[in-house]
Amino acid sequence: MRVDAITMRELQMPLKHFFETSFGRVTHRRVLLITADCEGVEGLAECVAGEGPFFSSEWIETAWVTIREFLAPALLGAKLDGARDAGKLMARVRGNNMAKAALENALWDAEAKHKQQPLWMLLSGTRSEIASGVSIGIQDSHEQLLEKITTEVNAGYQRIKVKVKPGWDLDVLDKIREHWPDITLSCDANSAYRPSDLEHLLKFEQYNLLMIEQPLWHDDIYYHAELQRELKTAICLDESIHNVRDAEIAIELGACRIINIKVGRVGGFSEAIAVHNICGDRGIPVWCGGMLETGIGRAHNVALSTLPNFKLPGDVSASKRYWAEDIIAPEIEVSPKGMIAVSKEAGLGYEIKTDLIDRLTLRKETLRSRAATA
Ligand code: OSB
Ligand code: MG
């Protein structure tokens, strides 16, 4: 499989409802889409980098220039046995995992289409449907949050996760448990607490949470291990895990009992599968995180979630929760039992609404191999 051209495209898409975490609020997504042209077959992927360097140091502008200046040139003209080879070619660039993942994942889609196989099969997935949960942001009021939870519980989602931060935590959890004593509930702090908040964090124990996600610094493993020794509630790491070594160290130190895998955060499907495997070997269940993706990133998340150690409901939920109109057809839908059926079609398994994408596009740039432009 030869990589002939790579097209980057930035889309602007308004979210139906703002999404707020401990690090800020977003109302629109700036979406970076990648199309990799591989000998006449187009592979697609989405770069999940955010609008600013808040979740991670990467954001859409760093991804755009890093792909243009370094990552795309490393791939263009290369002849690969498969998408798995992409990582080695890009390894000279440090970090920038979300940018790398977008390119590698576009190649996985192209490879699956070349082989006329669904992407999830190429990834060695085993499920025909996946369990779906929701992540609900910080709202303007408790009433607004309870309304949102009512909607999602009624829709059938198997797990509710709420964002927390100092000042939006115990009162909120208290009200949720008052209304729903038995739902599967977890919370995500996105690094909003410090070890000195231990007394406060111990009060979370009474709410019977499935997990507390990333309570401490975004780049910490060690202090999470200290905290996990004090907490009965499982810690789940998100921001801290960028590769297999991070996962091994976190498990070895006892820093978490659950890991959230985001394919962008770990640099692509190859590393995501490796993290999934090591966690499975060590008895650590994983689930698939979300980054407010359009249908393209969402379809990739569905495919990844079919691997056997994705044992907990992920943050992969219906398109209509985010978008007035998604850029894939059919949109990602969730059954009344909280399941998403996996597509049997080749590649990422959905039709792409190219006209809608064109209308939403703010900028577009195509990079070609020297041989192809000569
Ligand atoms: O920490 O999981 C997170 C969105 C943006 C940045 C970080 C996170 C999230 C989510 C959204 O929780 C999950 C989703 O896509 O529904
Ligand atoms: Mg998280």
Coordinates of C-alpha atoms and ligand atoms in Angstrom, one line a residue:
M1 CA 0.0 0.0 0.0
R2 CA 1.6 3.2 -1.2
V3 CA 0.6 6.6 0.3
D4 CA 0.1 8.9 -2.6
A5 CA -1.5 12.0 -1.1
I6 CA -2.8 13.3 2.2
T7 CA -5.5 15.9 2.5
M8 CA -6.1 17.9 5.6
R9 CA -9.3 19.7 6.1
E10 CA -10.6 21.9 8.9
L11 CA -14.4 21.8 9.6
Q12 CA -16.2 24.1 11.9
M13 CA -19.1 22.4 13.6
P14 CA -21.4 23.8 16.3
L15 CA -22.1 21.5 19.2
K16 CA -25.9 21.2 20.0
H17 CA -25.1 22.0 23.6
F18 CA -21.9 23.4 25.1
F19 CA -19.5 20.8 26.7
E20 CA -17.7 21.9 29.9
T21 CA -15.0 20.2 31.8
S22 CA -12.8 21.3 34.7
F23 CA -10.5 22.9 32.1
G24 CA -13.1 24.9 30.2
R25 CA -16.2 25.1 27.9
V26 CA -16.4 24.4 24.2
T27 CA -19.4 25.5 22.0
H28 CA -18.0 24.6 18.6
R29 CA -15.6 21.9 17.4
R30 CA -12.8 22.7 15.0
V31 CA -12.5 19.3 13.4
L32 CA -9.3 18.2 11.5
L33 CA -10.1 15.5 9.0
I34 CA -7.5 13.5 7.2
T35 CA -7.9 11.7 3.9
A36 CA -5.1 9.4 2.8
D37 CA -5.1 8.5 -0.8
C38 CA -3.5 5.0 -1.1
E39 CA -3.3 3.7 -4.7
G40 CA -6.8 4.9 -5.5
V41 CA -8.4 4.0 -2.2
E42 CA -9.2 6.8 0.3
G43 CA -8.8 6.2 4.0
L44 CA -10.4 8.7 6.4
A45 CA -9.7 9.7 10.0
E46 CA -10.3 12.5 12.4
C47 CA -7.7 14.3 14.5
V48 CA -9.2 14.7 18.0
A49 CA -6.9 17.6 19.1
G50 CA -9.0 20.3 20.8
E51 CA -9.5 24.0 20.1
G52 CA -6.7 24.9 22.6
P53 CA -3.9 23.2 24.5
F54 CA -6.1 22.4 27.5
F55 CA -6.8 18.7 27.5
S56 CA -3.3 18.1 26.2
S57 CA -0.5 20.3 24.9
E58 CA -1.6 19.3 21.4
W59 CA -4.3 21.3 19.7
I60 CA -5.6 21.7 16.2
E61 CA -3.0 24.3 15.1
T62 CA 0.0 22.2 16.3
A63 CA -1.5 19.1 14.7
W64 CA -2.0 20.9 11.3
V65 CA 1.6 22.2 11.0
T66 CA 3.2 19.1 12.5
I67 CA 1.3 16.9 9.9
R68 CA 2.2 19.3 7.1
E69 CA 5.8 19.8 7.9
F70 CA 6.9 16.5 9.4
L71 CA 4.4 13.6 9.6
A72 CA 2.8 13.6 6.1
P73 CA 6.3 14.0 4.5
A74 CA 7.4 10.9 6.5
L75 CA 4.6 8.8 5.0
L76 CA 4.2 10.2 1.5
G77 CA 5.6 7.9 -1.2
A78 CA 6.2 5.2 1.3
K79 CA 5.2 1.7 0.5
L80 CA 3.7 0.0 3.6
D81 CA 2.8 -3.6 4.3
G82 CA 0.0 -2.2 6.3
A83 CA -1.1 0.7 8.5
R84 CA 0.9 -0.9 11.4
D85 CA 4.1 0.3 9.6
A86 CA 3.1 4.0 9.9
G87 CA 4.3 4.4 13.5
K88 CA 7.9 3.6 12.7
L89 CA 8.0 6.1 9.8
M90 CA 6.7 8.9 12.1
A91 CA 8.8 7.9 15.1
R92 CA 11.4 10.6 14.7
V93 CA 8.7 13.1 15.7
R94 CA 8.3 13.1 19.5
G95 CA 4.9 13.3 21.0
N96 CA 2.1 14.8 18.8
N97 CA 0.1 11.6 19.3
M98 CA -3.2 13.0 18.1
A99 CA -1.6 14.1 14.9
K100 CA 0.1 10.8 14.4
A101 CA -3.1 8.9 15.2
A102 CA -5.1 10.7 12.6
L103 CA -2.6 9.7 9.9
E104 CA -2.2 6.1 11.1
N105 CA -5.9 5.6 11.5
A106 CA -6.6 6.9 8.0
L107 CA -4.2 4.3 6.7
W108 CA -6.0 1.6 8.8
D109 CA -9.3 2.6 7.1
A110 CA -7.5 2.5 3.7
E111 CA -6.0 -0.9 4.4
A112 CA -9.5 -2.3 5.5
K113 CA -11.0 -0.9 2.3
H114 CA -8.2 -2.5 0.2
K115 CA -8.9 -5.8 1.9
Q116 CA -12.7 -5.2 1.7
Q117 CA -12.9 -5.9 5.4
P118 CA -14.6 -4.0 8.2
L119 CA -12.1 -2.0 10.1
W120 CA -13.1 -3.7 13.4
M121 CA -12.2 -7.1 11.9
L122 CA -8.8 -5.8 10.8
L123 CA -8.2 -4.6 14.3
S124 CA -9.1 -8.1 15.6
G125 CA -12.3 -7.1 17.2
T126 CA -14.7 -9.7 18.4
R127 CA -18.0 -8.0 19.2
S128 CA -21.0 -7.3 17.0
E129 CA -22.3 -4.6 19.3
I130 CA -20.7 -2.4 22.0
A131 CA -22.0 -1.0 25.3
S132 CA -22.5 2.7 25.3
G133 CA -22.2 5.2 28.1
V134 CA -22.4 9.0 28.2
S135 CA -20.2 11.8 29.5
I136 CA -22.1 14.7 30.8
G137 CA -20.4 18.1 31.2
I138 CA -20.6 20.7 33.9
Q139 CA -23.9 22.6 33.5
D140 CA -25.1 26.1 34.4
S141 CA -27.3 24.6 37.2
H142 CA -28.0 21.4 39.1
E143 CA -31.5 21.3 37.5
Q144 CA -30.0 21.4 34.0
L145 CA -27.7 18.5 34.9
L146 CA -30.5 16.4 36.4
E147 CA -32.6 17.0 33.3
K148 CA -29.7 15.8 31.1
I149 CA -29.2 12.7 33.2
T150 CA -33.0 11.9 33.0
T151 CA -32.8 12.1 29.2
E152 CA -29.8 9.8 29.0
V153 CA -31.1 7.3 31.6
N154 CA -34.4 7.1 29.6
A155 CA -32.5 6.7 26.4
G156 CA -30.9 3.5 27.9
Y157 CA -27.3 4.4 28.3
Q158 CA -25.5 1.8 30.4
R159 CA -23.3 4.2 32.4
I160 CA -23.5 7.9 33.3
K161 CA -20.3 9.8 33.8
V162 CA -20.4 13.4 35.1
K163 CA -17.6 15.9 35.0
V164 CA -16.5 17.2 38.4
K165 CA -14.3 19.9 39.8
P166 CA -14.0 21.7 43.2
G167 CA -17.4 23.4 43.7
W168 CA -19.2 21.0 41.3
D169 CA -18.8 17.7 42.9
L170 CA -20.2 16.4 46.3
D171 CA -23.5 18.4 46.0
V172 CA -23.9 17.2 42.5
L173 CA -23.2 13.5 43.3
D174 CA -25.5 13.8 46.3
K175 CA -28.4 15.0 44.2
I176 CA -27.8 12.3 41.5
R177 CA -27.8 9.5 44.0
E178 CA -30.9 10.9 45.7
H179 CA -32.7 10.6 42.3
W180 CA -31.0 7.4 41.0
P181 CA -29.6 5.3 43.8
D182 CA -28.7 2.4 41.5
I183 CA -27.5 3.7 38.2
T184 CA -23.9 2.9 37.1
L185 CA -22.3 6.2 37.8
S186 CA -18.7 7.5 37.5
C187 CA -17.0 10.9 37.5
D188 CA -14.2 12.6 35.7
A189 CA -12.1 15.3 37.3
N190 CA -9.8 16.0 34.3
S191 CA -7.0 16.7 36.8
A192 CA -8.9 19.2 39.0
Y193 CA -7.6 17.9 42.4
R194 CA -4.3 17.6 44.3
P195 CA -3.1 15.1 46.9
S196 CA -3.9 17.7 49.6
D197 CA -7.6 17.2 48.7
L198 CA -7.5 13.6 50.1
E199 CA -10.0 14.3 52.8
H200 CA -12.4 15.8 50.2
L201 CA -11.9 12.9 47.8
L202 CA -12.6 10.4 50.5
K203 CA -16.1 11.8 50.7
F204 CA -16.7 10.6 47.1
E205 CA -16.6 7.0 48.4
Q206 CA -20.2 7.2 49.8
Y207 CA -21.6 7.5 46.2
N208 CA -20.7 4.0 45.1
L209 CA -18.9 5.3 41.9
L210 CA -17.7 2.8 39.3
M211 CA -14.6 4.9 39.1
I212 CA -13.1 8.4 39.5
E213 CA -11.3 9.4 36.4
Q214 CA -8.0 11.3 36.4
P215 CA -8.3 13.1 39.7
L216 CA -4.7 14.5 39.9
W217 CA -2.3 16.1 37.5
H218 CA -2.6 15.3 33.8
D219 CA 1.0 14.0 33.7
D220 CA 1.1 12.1 37.0
I221 CA 1.2 8.4 37.7
Y222 CA 3.1 8.3 41.1
Y223 CA 0.7 10.4 43.2
H224 CA -2.3 8.6 41.7
A225 CA -0.8 5.4 43.1
E226 CA -0.6 7.0 46.5
L227 CA -4.2 8.1 46.2
Q228 CA -5.4 4.7 45.0
R229 CA -4.0 3.1 48.1
E230 CA -6.3 5.4 50.2
L231 CA -9.4 5.0 48.0
K232 CA -11.7 2.0 47.8
T233 CA -13.2 3.6 44.6
A234 CA -11.3 2.6 41.5
I235 CA -9.2 5.3 39.9
C236 CA -9.3 5.3 36.1
L237 CA -6.4 7.0 34.2
D238 CA -7.0 9.0 31.0
E239 CA -4.6 12.0 30.4
S240 CA -1.6 10.2 32.0
I241 CA -1.6 7.2 29.6
H242 CA 0.2 7.8 26.3
N243 CA 1.6 4.4 25.5
V244 CA 2.1 0.9 26.6
R245 CA 4.9 1.8 29.0
D246 CA 2.7 4.3 30.8
A247 CA 0.1 1.7 31.2
E248 CA 2.6 -0.9 32.5
I249 CA 4.0 1.6 35.0
A250 CA 0.6 2.7 36.2
I251 CA -0.5 -0.9 36.7
E252 CA 2.7 -1.9 38.3
L253 CA 2.5 1.0 40.7
G254 CA -1.2 0.5 41.4
A255 CA -2.1 3.9 40.2
C256 CA -5.4 2.8 38.7
R257 CA -7.7 -0.2 38.4
I258 CA -9.2 0.8 35.1
I259 CA -7.8 2.5 32.0
N260 CA -9.6 4.8 29.5
I261 CA -8.1 4.3 26.0
K262 CA -8.4 7.2 23.6
V263 CA -6.9 6.2 20.3
G264 CA -5.8 9.8 19.6
R265 CA -4.1 10.2 23.0
V266 CA -2.0 7.0 22.5
G267 CA -1.0 7.8 18.9
G268 CA -3.1 5.4 16.8
F269 CA -4.8 2.0 16.6
S270 CA -1.5 0.1 16.8
E271 CA -0.6 1.5 20.2
A272 CA -4.3 1.4 21.4
I273 CA -4.4 -2.3 20.7
A274 CA -1.1 -2.8 22.5
V275 CA -2.4 -0.9 25.6
H276 CA -5.6 -2.9 25.4
N277 CA -3.6 -6.2 25.3
I278 CA -1.3 -5.3 28.2
C279 CA -4.2 -4.3 30.3
G280 CA -6.0 -7.5 29.5
D281 CA -2.9 -9.5 30.5
R282 CA -2.8 -7.7 33.8
G283 CA -6.5 -8.0 34.6
I284 CA -7.2 -4.3 34.1
P285 CA -10.5 -3.6 32.2
V286 CA -10.5 -0.8 29.6
W287 CA -13.1 1.4 28.0
C288 CA -13.0 3.6 25.0
G289 CA -12.9 7.4 25.7
G290 CA -14.4 10.1 23.5
M291 CA -13.2 13.5 22.4
L292 CA -16.5 15.0 21.1
E293 CA -15.9 13.3 17.7
T294 CA -17.8 13.6 14.5
G295 CA -19.1 10.4 13.0
I296 CA -15.7 9.6 11.5
G297 CA -13.8 9.5 14.8
R298 CA -16.9 8.0 16.4
A299 CA -16.9 5.1 13.9
H300 CA -13.2 4.5 14.6
N301 CA -14.1 4.4 18.3
V302 CA -16.8 1.9 17.7
A303 CA -14.4 -0.3 15.8
L304 CA -11.8 -0.2 18.6
S305 CA -14.4 -0.9 21.2
T306 CA -15.1 -4.4 19.6
L307 CA -11.8 -5.7 21.1
P308 CA -12.4 -8.2 24.0
N309 CA -10.9 -6.3 26.9
F310 CA -13.2 -3.3 26.3
K311 CA -15.3 -4.6 29.2
L312 CA -16.9 -1.4 30.5
P313 CA -19.3 0.9 28.6
G314 CA -17.3 3.6 26.8
D315 CA -17.9 7.3 26.1
V316 CA -19.0 6.4 22.6
S317 CA -22.6 7.6 22.3
A318 CA -25.1 8.7 19.6
S319 CA -24.2 11.3 17.0
K320 CA -27.4 13.2 17.7
R321 CA -26.3 14.0 21.3
Y322 CA -23.6 16.3 19.7
W323 CA -24.6 17.3 16.2
A324 CA -27.6 18.7 14.4
E325 CA -26.4 16.6 11.4
D326 CA -23.5 14.3 11.5
I327 CA -21.1 13.9 8.5
I328 CA -21.7 10.1 8.2
A329 CA -24.8 8.1 7.2
P330 CA -26.4 6.4 8.9
E331 CA -25.5 8.3 12.1
I332 CA -24.3 6.4 15.2
E333 CA -27.4 5.3 17.0
V334 CA -27.9 3.7 20.4
S335 CA -30.5 1.0 21.1
P336 CA -32.9 1.3 24.1
K337 CA -30.6 -1.2 25.8
G338 CA -27.7 1.1 25.4
M339 CA -25.9 -0.8 22.6
I340 CA -24.4 0.4 19.4
A341 CA -24.5 -2.2 16.5
V342 CA -21.2 -2.6 14.6
S343 CA -21.3 -2.0 10.8
K344 CA -20.6 -5.0 8.6
E345 CA -19.4 -2.7 5.7
A346 CA -15.8 -2.4 4.7
G347 CA -13.5 0.2 6.2
L348 CA -15.0 2.4 8.9
G349 CA -18.3 1.2 7.7
Y350 CA -20.4 4.3 7.1
E351 CA -21.2 6.5 4.1
I352 CA -19.4 9.9 4.2
K353 CA -21.6 13.0 3.5
T354 CA -19.1 14.7 1.2
D355 CA -21.4 17.6 0.3
L356 CA -22.0 18.4 3.9
I357 CA -18.2 18.2 4.6
D358 CA -17.5 20.6 1.7
R359 CA -20.0 23.1 3.1
L360 CA -18.5 22.9 6.6
T361 CA -14.9 23.2 5.4
L362 CA -12.9 26.3 6.3
R363 CA -9.6 25.3 4.8
K364 CA -8.1 22.4 2.9
E365 CA -4.6 21.4 1.9
T366 CA -3.4 18.4 -0.1
L367 CA 0.1 17.1 0.3
R368 CA 1.6 14.8 -2.3
S369 CA 4.8 12.7 -2.5
R370 CA 7.6 14.3 -4.4
A371 CA 7.5 11.5 -6.9
A372 CA 3.8 12.1 -7.5
T373 CA 4.2 15.9 -7.9
A374 CA 7.3 15.6 -10.1
Ligands
OSB1 O1 -11.8 13.6 29.7 O2 -13.0 12.2 28.7 C1 -12.5 13.3 28.8 C2 -14.1 15.5 26.1 C3 -13.1 16.3 25.7 C4 -11.9 16.2 26.4 C5 -11.8 15.3 27.4 C6 -12.8 14.4 27.7 C7 -14.0 14.5 27.1 C8 -15.2 13.7 27.3 C9 -16.1 13.6 26.2 O3 -15.4 13.2 28.4 C10 -16.6 12.3 25.9 C11 -17.4 12.3 24.6 O4 -16.8 12.4 23.5 O5 -18.6 12.1 24.7
MG2 MG -11.4 11.8 30.8

